[in-house]
Short mmCIF file of C-alpha atoms and ligand atoms in Angstrom, two decimals:
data_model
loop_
_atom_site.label_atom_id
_atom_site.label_comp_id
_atom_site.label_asym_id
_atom_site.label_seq_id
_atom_site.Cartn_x
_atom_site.Cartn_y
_atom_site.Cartn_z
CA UNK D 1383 -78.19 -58.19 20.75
CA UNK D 1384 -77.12 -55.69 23.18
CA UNK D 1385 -78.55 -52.70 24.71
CA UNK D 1386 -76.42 -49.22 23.33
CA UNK D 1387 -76.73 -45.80 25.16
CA UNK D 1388 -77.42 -43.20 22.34
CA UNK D 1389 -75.73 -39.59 22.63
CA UNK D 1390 -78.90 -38.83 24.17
CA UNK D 1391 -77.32 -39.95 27.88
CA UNK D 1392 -76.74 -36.56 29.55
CA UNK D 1393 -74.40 -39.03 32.37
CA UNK D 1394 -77.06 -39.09 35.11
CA UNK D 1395 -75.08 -42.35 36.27
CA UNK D 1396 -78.81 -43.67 37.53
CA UNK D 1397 -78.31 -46.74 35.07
CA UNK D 1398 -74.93 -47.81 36.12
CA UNK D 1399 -76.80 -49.05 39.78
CA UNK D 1400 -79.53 -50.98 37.85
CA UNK D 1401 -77.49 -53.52 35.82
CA UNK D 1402 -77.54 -56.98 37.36
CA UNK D 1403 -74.24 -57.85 35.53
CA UNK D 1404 -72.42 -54.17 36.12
CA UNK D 1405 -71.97 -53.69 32.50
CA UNK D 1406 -72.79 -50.14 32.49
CA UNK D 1407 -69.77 -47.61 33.19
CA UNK D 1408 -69.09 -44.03 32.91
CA UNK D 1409 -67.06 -43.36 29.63
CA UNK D 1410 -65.58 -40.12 28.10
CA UNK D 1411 -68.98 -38.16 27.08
CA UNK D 1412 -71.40 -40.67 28.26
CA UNK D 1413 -71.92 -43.85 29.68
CA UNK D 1414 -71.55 -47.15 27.97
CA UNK D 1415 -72.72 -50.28 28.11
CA UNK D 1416 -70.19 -53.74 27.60
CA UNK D 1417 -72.36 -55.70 24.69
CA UNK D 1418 -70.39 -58.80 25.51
CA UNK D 1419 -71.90 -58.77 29.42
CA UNK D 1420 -74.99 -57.16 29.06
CA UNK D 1421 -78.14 -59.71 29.69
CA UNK D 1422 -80.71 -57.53 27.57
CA UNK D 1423 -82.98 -57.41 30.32
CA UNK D 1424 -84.32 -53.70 30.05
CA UNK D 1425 -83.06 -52.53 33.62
CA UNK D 1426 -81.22 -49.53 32.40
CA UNK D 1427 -83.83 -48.19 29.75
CA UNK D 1428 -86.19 -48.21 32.78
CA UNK D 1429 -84.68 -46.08 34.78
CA UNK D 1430 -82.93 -43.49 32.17
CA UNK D 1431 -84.56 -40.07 32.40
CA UNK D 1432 -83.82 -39.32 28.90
CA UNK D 1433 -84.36 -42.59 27.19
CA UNK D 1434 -80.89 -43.01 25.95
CA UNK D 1435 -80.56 -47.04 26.34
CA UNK D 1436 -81.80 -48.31 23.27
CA UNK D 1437 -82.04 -51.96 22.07
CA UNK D 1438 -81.77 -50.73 18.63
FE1 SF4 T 1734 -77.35 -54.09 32.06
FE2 SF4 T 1734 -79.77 -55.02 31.45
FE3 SF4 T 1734 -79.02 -52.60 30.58
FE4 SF4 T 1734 -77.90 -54.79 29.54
S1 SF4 T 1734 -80.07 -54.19 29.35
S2 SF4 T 1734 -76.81 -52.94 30.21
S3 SF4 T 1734 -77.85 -56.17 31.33
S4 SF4 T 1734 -79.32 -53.21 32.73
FE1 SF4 T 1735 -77.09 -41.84 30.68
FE2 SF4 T 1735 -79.63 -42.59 31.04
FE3 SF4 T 1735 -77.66 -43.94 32.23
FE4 SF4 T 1735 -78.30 -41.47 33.06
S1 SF4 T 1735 -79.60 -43.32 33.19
S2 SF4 T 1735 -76.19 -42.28 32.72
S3 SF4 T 1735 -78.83 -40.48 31.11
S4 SF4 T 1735 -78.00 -43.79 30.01
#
């Protein structure tokens, strides 16, 4: 399962840096996350101000 950004992301951009595979990128009204690349490893909720990566 793959990590979603809620609508809590207020595009900071401070994830997009953090994700070993790059499969964070800025989308219309915030950022997003590719579920088919991303590794699950937790990079991205660690560094989110606002706690908007969620493995939910
Ligand atoms: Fe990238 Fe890891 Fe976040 Fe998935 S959980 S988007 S691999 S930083
Ligand atoms: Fe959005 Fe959090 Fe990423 Fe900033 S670090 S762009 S608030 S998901």
């Amino acid at each position: 399962m793959a990590y979603q950004i809620t609508d809590e992301c207020i595009s900071c951009g401070a994830c997009e840096s953090e994700c070993p595979v790059s499969a964070i990128s800025a989308g219309d009204d915030k950022y997003v996350i590719d579920a088919d690349a991303c590794l699950d490893c937790g990079a991205c909720a660690g560094v989110c101000p606002v706690g908007a990566p969620s493995a939910e």
